[in-house]
Amino acid sequence: MRVLGIETSCDETGVAVYDTALAGAAALRAQALYSQIALHAEYGGVVPELASRDHVRKLVPLIRETLAQAGMTPADLDGVAYTAGPGLVGALLVGAGVARSLAWALEVPAIGVHHMEGHLLAPLIEDDPPAPPFVALLVSGGHTQLVAVEAIGRYRLLGETLDDAAGEAFDKTAKLMGLPYPGGPQLAALAAQSDKVPGTPGAYRFSRPMTDRPGLDFSFSGLKTQVLLAWQGSDRSEATRADIARGFEDAVVDTLAIKCARALDAAGSDTLVVAGGVGANRRLRERLAAMCAQRGGRACFPRPALCTDNGAMIAFAGALRLQAGQHDDASVRAVPRWDMATLSPLAA
Ligand SMILES: Nc1ncnc2c1ncn2[C@@H]1O[C@H](COP(=O)(O)OP(=O)(O)OP(=O)(O)O)[C@@H](O)[C@H]1O
Ligand SMILES: [Mg+2]
């Protein structure tokens, strides 16, 4: 089954074709992504109306480009999957409207995919995918969640952030240190400089929030205040900037690793799946891989490009559901707020 996936929930237009007849990562026949970062940069954050309008401009050309890359025509498609939520309602409506109309015209089924299920399943696109049950850490710009994945489609929330998401904490901290939007990857790059002379990794130590008590919830909003105080009292030299960034990154990575180990204990699992934009962070990947290996298990990540928003994860999640016989009626679905626990499992 060849499924077109469309992602337009926020500031990335993503399109991909996933072919269930092929094995492993080769099943991802083609993908294309257009990021609106430059459009929103001058505002320091995503402007919803600008995002919607840009999806309108970019989506159809990207679909053409992706199909050409796959050597396919629209008539070769067996289904269309699109992000139905959660996300910005105007942005969602663009992808949903195009996807639903295309499926109608081609007389193939369409399915609305949950964006976070897309992220969660992205590691399964890669070769040697893990099979449920496992624990998933979702760390993106809007979410930080630990989820017990009992089966595909059956998700039990173990813990989540009470305030800022991990990616949001990266972005806000980067902003207060004067780094351009979106700051997460830039802050990580700055932190890497701390390993080089004259940097001193460990010079700044920030707290590991909520690790001193039982539980699987997170709180990242206090960290940026700690960084702000350190930043204001510092000489702001290149080395100090790098050391502060490193202190922040270490605090987030440590906190996530401590809670992941606890979640694996709670779920009685040794397999951790990591997804969402912060999953692209090199030090987080190394730390979680080492932690899982030490327990005799493994940590599974998608390639960094599939950690942030993309069409491939939507094509894949949609293909699994369409293949199991699920599909939507003819309505255009856009669900800005949507609890992942309400999803239905794949047919047994
Ligand atoms: N290498 C990195 N280190 C730390 N953070 C990163 C890195 N790369 C990306 N990020 C962060 O990941 C986030 C973007 O990820 P993603 O696209 O999954 O989030 P989103 O789609 O905005 O949020 P959601 O999926 O929750 O709606 C941003 O906050 C960004 O700063
Ligand atoms: Mg996302």
mmCIF file of N, CA and C in Angstrom, residues 84-193:
data_model
loop_
_atom_site.group_PDB
_atom_site.id
_atom_site.type_symbol
_atom_site.label_atom_id
_atom_site.label_comp_id
_atom_site.label_asym_id
_atom_site.label_seq_id
_atom_site.Cartn_x
_atom_site.Cartn_y
_atom_site.Cartn_z
ATOM 1 N N ALA A 84 -4.257 15.448 11.617
ATOM 2 C CA ALA A 84 -5.562 16.028 11.956
ATOM 3 C C ALA A 84 -5.475 16.839 13.250
ATOM 4 N N GLY A 85 -4.381 16.678 14.014
ATOM 5 C CA GLY A 85 -4.201 17.422 15.248
ATOM 6 C C GLY A 85 -3.201 16.706 16.125
ATOM 7 N N PRO A 86 -2.832 17.205 17.270
ATOM 8 C CA PRO A 86 -3.084 18.570 17.702
ATOM 9 C C PRO A 86 -2.188 19.546 16.945
ATOM 10 N N GLY A 87 -2.556 20.829 16.963
ATOM 11 C CA GLY A 87 -1.768 21.828 16.258
ATOM 12 C C GLY A 87 -2.560 23.115 16.079
ATOM 13 N N LEU A 88 -2.051 24.002 15.226
ATOM 14 C CA LEU A 88 -2.720 25.275 14.940
ATOM 15 C C LEU A 88 -3.874 25.001 13.983
ATOM 16 N N VAL A 89 -5.074 25.463 14.339
ATOM 17 C CA VAL A 89 -6.249 25.032 13.581
ATOM 18 C C VAL A 89 -6.181 25.442 12.106
ATOM 19 N N GLY A 90 -5.714 26.660 11.821
ATOM 20 C CA GLY A 90 -5.648 27.110 10.424
ATOM 21 C C GLY A 90 -4.647 26.291 9.626
ATOM 22 N N ALA A 91 -3.517 26.013 10.243
ATOM 23 C CA ALA A 91 -2.471 25.235 9.576
ATOM 24 C C ALA A 91 -2.953 23.801 9.331
ATOM 25 N N LEU A 92 -3.619 23.237 10.331
ATOM 26 C CA LEU A 92 -4.153 21.877 10.189
ATOM 27 C C LEU A 92 -5.167 21.805 9.044
ATOM 28 N N LEU A 93 -6.020 22.840 8.965
ATOM 29 C CA LEU A 93 -7.088 22.824 7.958
ATOM 30 C C LEU A 93 -6.541 22.790 6.534
ATOM 31 N N VAL A 94 -5.378 23.431 6.326
ATOM 32 C CA VAL A 94 -4.799 23.428 4.975
ATOM 33 C C VAL A 94 -4.439 21.994 4.572
ATOM 34 N N GLY A 95 -3.696 21.298 5.449
ATOM 35 C CA GLY A 95 -3.296 19.927 5.125
ATOM 36 C C GLY A 95 -4.496 19.007 5.031
ATOM 37 N N ALA A 96 -5.432 19.169 5.968
ATOM 38 C CA ALA A 96 -6.610 18.302 5.993
ATOM 39 C C ALA A 96 -7.454 18.508 4.736
ATOM 40 N N GLY A 97 -7.641 19.762 4.343
ATOM 41 C CA GLY A 97 -8.462 20.070 3.161
ATOM 42 C C GLY A 97 -7.848 19.494 1.896
ATOM 43 N N VAL A 98 -6.553 19.703 1.732
ATOM 44 C CA VAL A 98 -5.879 19.185 0.527
ATOM 45 C C VAL A 98 -5.890 17.653 0.531
ATOM 46 N N ALA A 99 -5.551 17.061 1.681
ATOM 47 C CA ALA A 99 -5.467 15.600 1.759
ATOM 48 C C ALA A 99 -6.824 14.962 1.485
ATOM 49 N N ARG A 100 -7.867 15.509 2.128
ATOM 50 C CA ARG A 100 -9.195 14.907 1.994
ATOM 51 C C ARG A 100 -9.708 15.033 0.553
ATOM 52 N N SER A 101 -9.450 16.197 -0.061
ATOM 53 C CA SER A 101 -9.922 16.407 -1.443
ATOM 54 C C SER A 101 -9.176 15.491 -2.405
ATOM 55 N N LEU A 102 -7.864 15.360 -2.185
ATOM 56 C CA LEU A 102 -7.066 14.494 -3.058
ATOM 57 C C LEU A 102 -7.556 13.045 -2.968
ATOM 58 N N ALA A 103 -7.794 12.588 -1.735
ATOM 59 C CA ALA A 103 -8.261 11.211 -1.550
ATOM 60 C C ALA A 103 -9.627 11.016 -2.214
ATOM 61 N N TRP A 104 -10.478 12.024 -2.090
ATOM 62 C CA TRP A 104 -11.818 11.965 -2.703
ATOM 63 C C TRP A 104 -11.687 11.848 -4.223
ATOM 64 N N ALA A 105 -10.835 12.715 -4.793
ATOM 65 C CA ALA A 105 -10.672 12.724 -6.253
ATOM 66 C C ALA A 105 -10.073 11.411 -6.748
ATOM 67 N N LEU A 106 -9.159 10.826 -5.958
ATOM 68 C CA LEU A 106 -8.492 9.582 -6.384
ATOM 69 C C LEU A 106 -9.285 8.334 -6.008
ATOM 70 N N GLU A 107 -10.367 8.560 -5.240
ATOM 71 C CA GLU A 107 -11.189 7.443 -4.738
ATOM 72 C C GLU A 107 -10.363 6.451 -3.942
ATOM 73 N N VAL A 108 -9.547 6.996 -3.035
ATOM 74 C CA VAL A 108 -8.781 6.156 -2.097
ATOM 75 C C VAL A 108 -9.130 6.608 -0.672
ATOM 76 N N PRO A 109 -8.899 5.752 0.332
ATOM 77 C CA PRO A 109 -9.227 6.156 1.709
ATOM 78 C C PRO A 109 -8.270 7.227 2.239
ATOM 79 N N ALA A 110 -8.804 8.029 3.176
ATOM 80 C CA ALA A 110 -7.979 9.039 3.863
ATOM 81 C C ALA A 110 -8.083 8.798 5.360
ATOM 82 N N ILE A 111 -7.015 9.175 6.076
ATOM 83 C CA ILE A 111 -7.062 9.055 7.534
ATOM 84 C C ILE A 111 -6.359 10.231 8.183
ATOM 85 N N GLY A 112 -6.991 10.756 9.243
ATOM 86 C CA GLY A 112 -6.403 11.842 10.025
ATOM 87 C C GLY A 112 -5.524 11.239 11.108
ATOM 88 N N VAL A 113 -4.271 11.664 11.157
ATOM 89 C CA VAL A 113 -3.292 11.084 12.081
ATOM 90 C C VAL A 113 -3.054 12.040 13.250
ATOM 91 N N HIS A 114 -2.851 11.474 14.425
ATOM 92 C CA HIS A 114 -2.469 12.256 15.610
ATOM 93 C C HIS A 114 -0.986 12.591 15.498
ATOM 94 N N HIS A 115 -0.672 13.903 15.532
ATOM 95 C CA HIS A 115 0.710 14.357 15.327
ATOM 96 C C HIS A 115 1.694 13.685 16.289
ATOM 97 N N MET A 116 1.291 13.524 17.559
ATOM 98 C CA MET A 116 2.228 12.942 18.522
ATOM 99 C C MET A 116 2.363 11.433 18.322
ATOM 100 N N GLU A 117 1.324 10.781 17.804
ATOM 101 C CA GLU A 117 1.492 9.362 17.447
ATOM 102 C C GLU A 117 2.483 9.262 16.291
ATOM 103 N N GLY A 118 2.404 10.235 15.379
ATOM 104 C CA GLY A 118 3.388 10.283 14.288
ATOM 105 C C GLY A 118 4.800 10.355 14.845
ATOM 106 N N HIS A 119 5.040 11.331 15.737
ATOM 107 C CA HIS A 119 6.372 11.439 16.348
ATOM 108 C C HIS A 119 6.758 10.121 17.016
ATOM 109 N N LEU A 120 5.828 9.585 17.815
ATOM 110 C CA LEU A 120 6.124 8.390 18.614
ATOM 111 C C LEU A 120 6.519 7.193 17.745
ATOM 112 N N LEU A 121 5.880 7.083 16.580
ATOM 113 C CA LEU A 121 6.147 5.915 15.728
ATOM 114 C C LEU A 121 7.330 6.134 14.775
ATOM 115 N N ALA A 122 7.831 7.379 14.687
ATOM 116 C CA ALA A 122 8.924 7.671 13.736
ATOM 117 C C ALA A 122 10.134 6.736 13.893
ATOM 118 N N PRO A 123 10.507 6.356 15.135
ATOM 119 C CA PRO A 123 11.661 5.444 15.252
ATOM 120 C C PRO A 123 11.410 4.084 14.586
ATOM 121 N N LEU A 124 10.140 3.740 14.401
ATOM 122 C CA LEU A 124 9.816 2.434 13.799
ATOM 123 C C LEU A 124 9.960 2.439 12.280
ATOM 124 N N ILE A 125 10.201 3.634 11.700
ATOM 125 C CA ILE A 125 10.453 3.703 10.254
ATOM 126 C C ILE A 125 11.838 3.138 9.951
ATOM 127 N N GLU A 126 12.748 3.245 10.931
ATOM 128 C CA GLU A 126 14.137 2.862 10.684
ATOM 129 C C GLU A 126 14.301 1.343 10.644
ATOM 130 N N ASP A 127 15.459 0.871 10.136
ATOM 131 C CA ASP A 127 15.748 -0.563 10.098
ATOM 132 C C ASP A 127 15.760 -1.122 11.519
ATOM 133 N N ASP A 128 15.465 -2.424 11.659
ATOM 134 C CA ASP A 128 15.464 -3.118 12.944
ATOM 135 C C ASP A 128 14.597 -2.393 13.977
ATOM 136 N N PRO A 129 13.316 -2.168 13.647
ATOM 137 C CA PRO A 129 12.459 -1.396 14.559
ATOM 138 C C PRO A 129 12.090 -2.181 15.817
ATOM 139 N N PRO A 130 11.894 -1.493 16.931
ATOM 140 C CA PRO A 130 11.436 -2.171 18.148
ATOM 141 C C PRO A 130 9.947 -2.512 18.028
ATOM 142 N N ALA A 131 9.510 -3.529 18.768
ATOM 143 C CA ALA A 131 8.076 -3.872 18.777
ATOM 144 C C ALA A 131 7.530 -3.600 20.171
ATOM 145 N N PRO A 132 6.279 -3.126 20.290
ATOM 146 C CA PRO A 132 5.701 -2.900 21.620
ATOM 147 C C PRO A 132 5.639 -4.232 22.390
ATOM 148 N N PRO A 133 5.606 -4.227 23.726
ATOM 149 C CA PRO A 133 5.543 -3.031 24.567
ATOM 150 C C PRO A 133 6.902 -2.359 24.740
ATOM 151 N N PHE A 134 6.883 -1.022 24.829
ATOM 152 C CA PHE A 134 8.075 -0.246 25.163
ATOM 153 C C PHE A 134 7.647 1.079 25.785
ATOM 154 N N VAL A 135 8.635 1.826 26.244
ATOM 155 C CA VAL A 135 8.349 3.154 26.797
ATOM 156 C C VAL A 135 8.799 4.190 25.779
ATOM 157 N N ALA A 136 8.005 5.226 25.579
ATOM 158 C CA ALA A 136 8.383 6.289 24.647
ATOM 159 C C ALA A 136 8.590 7.596 25.400
ATOM 160 N N LEU A 137 9.676 8.271 25.059
ATOM 161 C CA LEU A 137 9.905 9.632 25.539
ATOM 162 C C LEU A 137 9.627 10.566 24.366
ATOM 163 N N LEU A 138 8.608 11.409 24.512
ATOM 164 C CA LEU A 138 8.283 12.391 23.469
ATOM 165 C C LEU A 138 8.786 13.744 23.931
ATOM 166 N N VAL A 139 9.799 14.249 23.246
ATOM 167 C CA VAL A 139 10.397 15.529 23.648
ATOM 168 C C VAL A 139 10.429 16.468 22.457
ATOM 169 N N SER A 140 9.440 17.358 22.400
ATOM 170 C CA SER A 140 9.337 18.251 21.242
ATOM 171 C C SER A 140 9.190 19.684 21.719
ATOM 172 N N GLY A 141 8.815 20.559 20.785
ATOM 173 C CA GLY A 141 8.650 21.960 21.137
ATOM 174 C C GLY A 141 7.434 22.190 22.029
ATOM 175 N N GLY A 142 6.420 21.343 21.894
ATOM 176 C CA GLY A 142 5.185 21.549 22.649
ATOM 177 C C GLY A 142 4.893 20.470 23.680
ATOM 178 N N HIS A 143 5.648 19.380 23.666
ATOM 179 C CA HIS A 143 5.351 18.249 24.553
ATOM 180 C C HIS A 143 6.605 17.682 25.210
ATOM 181 N N THR A 144 6.442 17.237 26.447
ATOM 182 C CA THR A 144 7.443 16.365 27.075
ATOM 183 C C THR A 144 6.635 15.322 27.829
ATOM 184 N N GLN A 145 6.628 14.115 27.295
ATOM 185 C CA GLN A 145 5.766 13.067 27.853
ATOM 186 C C GLN A 145 6.510 11.742 27.904
ATOM 187 N N LEU A 146 6.217 10.977 28.935
ATOM 188 C CA LEU A 146 6.646 9.574 28.990
ATOM 189 C C LEU A 146 5.392 8.732 28.809
ATOM 190 N N VAL A 147 5.432 7.828 27.854
ATOM 191 C CA VAL A 147 4.236 7.077 27.481
ATOM 192 C C VAL A 147 4.551 5.582 27.487
ATOM 193 N N ALA A 148 3.687 4.793 28.134
ATOM 194 C CA ALA A 148 3.810 3.335 28.042
ATOM 195 C C ALA A 148 3.059 2.910 26.787
ATOM 196 N N VAL A 149 3.790 2.340 25.835
ATOM 197 C CA VAL A 149 3.178 1.899 24.584
ATOM 198 C C VAL A 149 2.905 0.401 24.722
ATOM 199 N N GLU A 150 1.642 0.080 24.986
ATOM 200 C CA GLU A 150 1.290 -1.328 25.213
ATOM 201 C C GLU A 150 1.098 -2.034 23.878
ATOM 202 N N ALA A 151 0.620 -1.306 22.910
ATOM 203 C CA ALA A 151 0.470 -1.796 21.535
ATOM 204 C C ALA A 151 0.409 -0.542 20.681
ATOM 205 N N ILE A 152 0.554 -0.700 19.373
ATOM 206 C CA ILE A 152 0.438 0.495 18.530
ATOM 207 C C ILE A 152 -0.996 0.997 18.618
ATOM 208 N N GLY A 153 -1.147 2.234 19.070
ATOM 209 C CA GLY A 153 -2.477 2.813 19.254
ATOM 210 C C GLY A 153 -2.972 2.744 20.681
ATOM 211 N N ARG A 154 -2.278 1.958 21.543
ATOM 212 C CA ARG A 154 -2.705 1.917 22.953
ATOM 213 C C ARG A 154 -1.619 2.571 23.803
ATOM 214 N N TYR A 155 -1.893 3.805 24.212
ATOM 215 C CA TYR A 155 -0.892 4.635 24.869
ATOM 216 C C TYR A 155 -1.365 5.041 26.261
ATOM 217 N N ARG A 156 -0.492 4.818 27.258
ATOM 218 C CA ARG A 156 -0.817 5.188 28.643
ATOM 219 C C ARG A 156 0.194 6.227 29.095
ATOM 220 N N LEU A 157 -0.310 7.405 29.462
ATOM 221 C CA LEU A 157 0.578 8.488 29.880
ATOM 222 C C LEU A 157 1.157 8.168 31.262
ATOM 223 N N LEU A 158 2.486 8.153 31.353
ATOM 224 C CA LEU A 158 3.146 7.877 32.634
ATOM 225 C C LEU A 158 3.517 9.178 33.344
ATOM 226 N N GLY A 159 3.872 10.183 32.565
ATOM 227 C CA GLY A 159 4.265 11.454 33.153
ATOM 228 C C GLY A 159 4.399 12.490 32.063
ATOM 229 N N GLU A 160 4.330 13.778 32.453
ATOM 230 C CA GLU A 160 4.481 14.841 31.455
ATOM 231 C C GLU A 160 4.932 16.123 32.141
ATOM 232 N N THR A 161 5.264 17.116 31.352
ATOM 233 C CA THR A 161 5.713 18.364 31.959
ATOM 234 C C THR A 161 4.533 19.126 32.539
ATOM 235 N N LEU A 162 4.794 19.760 33.669
ATOM 236 C CA LEU A 162 3.760 20.560 34.316
ATOM 237 C C LEU A 162 3.783 21.988 33.799
ATOM 238 N N ASP A 163 4.856 22.355 33.082
ATOM 239 C CA ASP A 163 4.938 23.735 32.555
ATOM 240 C C ASP A 163 5.573 23.710 31.159
ATOM 241 N N ASP A 164 6.836 24.149 31.029
ATOM 242 C CA ASP A 164 7.450 24.214 29.700
ATOM 243 C C ASP A 164 7.819 22.816 29.190
ATOM 244 N N ALA A 165 7.710 22.627 27.883
ATOM 245 C CA ALA A 165 8.244 21.411 27.256
ATOM 246 C C ALA A 165 9.766 21.556 27.166
ATOM 247 N N ALA A 166 10.462 20.416 26.996
ATOM 248 C CA ALA A 166 11.929 20.454 26.946
ATOM 249 C C ALA A 166 12.413 21.342 25.788
ATOM 250 N N GLY A 167 11.770 21.214 24.619
ATOM 251 C CA GLY A 167 12.182 22.022 23.468
ATOM 252 C C GLY A 167 11.916 23.506 23.706
ATOM 253 N N GLU A 168 10.792 23.770 24.354
ATOM 254 C CA GLU A 168 10.429 25.151 24.692
ATOM 255 C C GLU A 168 11.475 25.738 25.657
ATOM 256 N N ALA A 169 11.929 24.914 26.617
ATOM 257 C CA ALA A 169 12.959 25.363 27.567
ATOM 258 C C ALA A 169 14.249 25.663 26.823
ATOM 259 N N PHE A 170 14.608 24.818 25.859
ATOM 260 C CA PHE A 170 15.794 25.092 25.032
ATOM 261 C C PHE A 170 15.622 26.418 24.301
ATOM 262 N N ASP A 171 14.461 26.608 23.685
ATOM 263 C CA ASP A 171 14.234 27.808 22.866
ATOM 264 C C ASP A 171 14.231 29.087 23.717
ATOM 265 N N LYS A 172 13.554 29.027 24.883
ATOM 266 C CA LYS A 172 13.472 30.228 25.735
ATOM 267 C C LYS A 172 14.841 30.561 26.323
ATOM 268 N N THR A 173 15.588 29.524 26.719
ATOM 269 C CA THR A 173 16.914 29.757 27.300
ATOM 270 C C THR A 173 17.845 30.337 26.243
ATOM 271 N N ALA A 174 17.760 29.796 25.031
ATOM 272 C CA ALA A 174 18.588 30.311 23.938
ATOM 273 C C ALA A 174 18.268 31.781 23.688
ATOM 274 N N LYS A 175 16.978 32.111 23.745
ATOM 275 C CA LYS A 175 16.553 33.492 23.475
ATOM 276 C C LYS A 175 17.141 34.453 24.507
ATOM 277 N N LEU A 176 17.091 34.046 25.783
ATOM 278 C CA LEU A 176 17.602 34.965 26.810
ATOM 279 C C LEU A 176 19.119 35.098 26.720
ATOM 280 N N MET A 177 19.776 34.116 26.084
ATOM 281 C CA MET A 177 21.221 34.232 25.877
ATOM 282 C C MET A 177 21.539 34.906 24.537
ATOM 283 N N GLY A 178 20.494 35.433 23.890
ATOM 284 C CA GLY A 178 20.713 36.231 22.678
ATOM 285 C C GLY A 178 20.878 35.413 21.408
ATOM 286 N N LEU A 179 20.545 34.116 21.440
ATOM 287 C CA LEU A 179 20.675 33.296 20.226
ATOM 288 C C LEU A 179 19.417 33.456 19.370
ATOM 289 N N PRO A 180 19.549 33.384 18.044
ATOM 290 C CA PRO A 180 18.375 33.578 17.184
ATOM 291 C C PRO A 180 17.379 32.426 17.261
ATOM 292 N N TYR A 181 16.139 32.715 16.883
ATOM 293 C CA TYR A 181 15.038 31.737 16.869
ATOM 294 C C TYR A 181 15.210 30.754 15.728
ATOM 295 N N PRO A 182 14.871 29.478 15.855
ATOM 296 C CA PRO A 182 14.562 28.797 17.108
ATOM 297 C C PRO A 182 15.863 28.315 17.733
ATOM 298 N N GLY A 183 16.052 28.588 18.992
ATOM 299 C CA GLY A 183 17.380 28.488 19.590
ATOM 300 C C GLY A 183 17.863 27.099 19.983
ATOM 301 N N GLY A 184 16.960 26.104 20.073
ATOM 302 C CA GLY A 184 17.361 24.790 20.594
ATOM 303 C C GLY A 184 18.648 24.242 19.988
ATOM 304 N N PRO A 185 18.673 24.059 18.649
ATOM 305 C CA PRO A 185 19.889 23.491 18.042
ATOM 306 C C PRO A 185 21.108 24.410 18.219
ATOM 307 N N GLN A 186 20.883 25.728 18.232
ATOM 308 C CA GLN A 186 22.007 26.669 18.399
ATOM 309 C C GLN A 186 22.568 26.602 19.806
ATOM 310 N N LEU A 187 21.685 26.433 20.786
ATOM 311 C CA LEU A 187 22.137 26.306 22.176
ATOM 312 C C LEU A 187 22.958 25.025 22.330
ATOM 313 N N ALA A 188 22.499 23.943 21.677
ATOM 314 C CA ALA A 188 23.234 22.673 21.736
ATOM 315 C C ALA A 188 24.612 22.825 21.095
ATOM 316 N N ALA A 189 24.675 23.558 19.973
ATOM 317 C CA ALA A 189 25.967 23.766 19.305
ATOM 318 C C ALA A 189 26.902 24.592 20.190
ATOM 319 N N LEU A 190 26.339 25.584 20.873
ATOM 320 C CA LEU A 190 27.148 26.411 21.786
ATOM 321 C C LEU A 190 27.661 25.548 22.952
ATOM 322 N N ALA A 191 26.783 24.683 23.484
ATOM 323 C CA ALA A 191 27.173 23.812 24.603
ATOM 324 C C ALA A 191 28.347 22.917 24.212
ATOM 325 N N ALA A 192 28.391 22.502 22.951
ATOM 326 C CA ALA A 192 29.469 21.620 22.485
ATOM 327 C C ALA A 192 30.822 22.333 22.534
ATOM 328 N N GLN A 193 30.797 23.662 22.458
ATOM 329 C CA GLN A 193 32.053 24.439 22.516
ATOM 330 C C GLN A 193 32.678 24.389 23.909
#
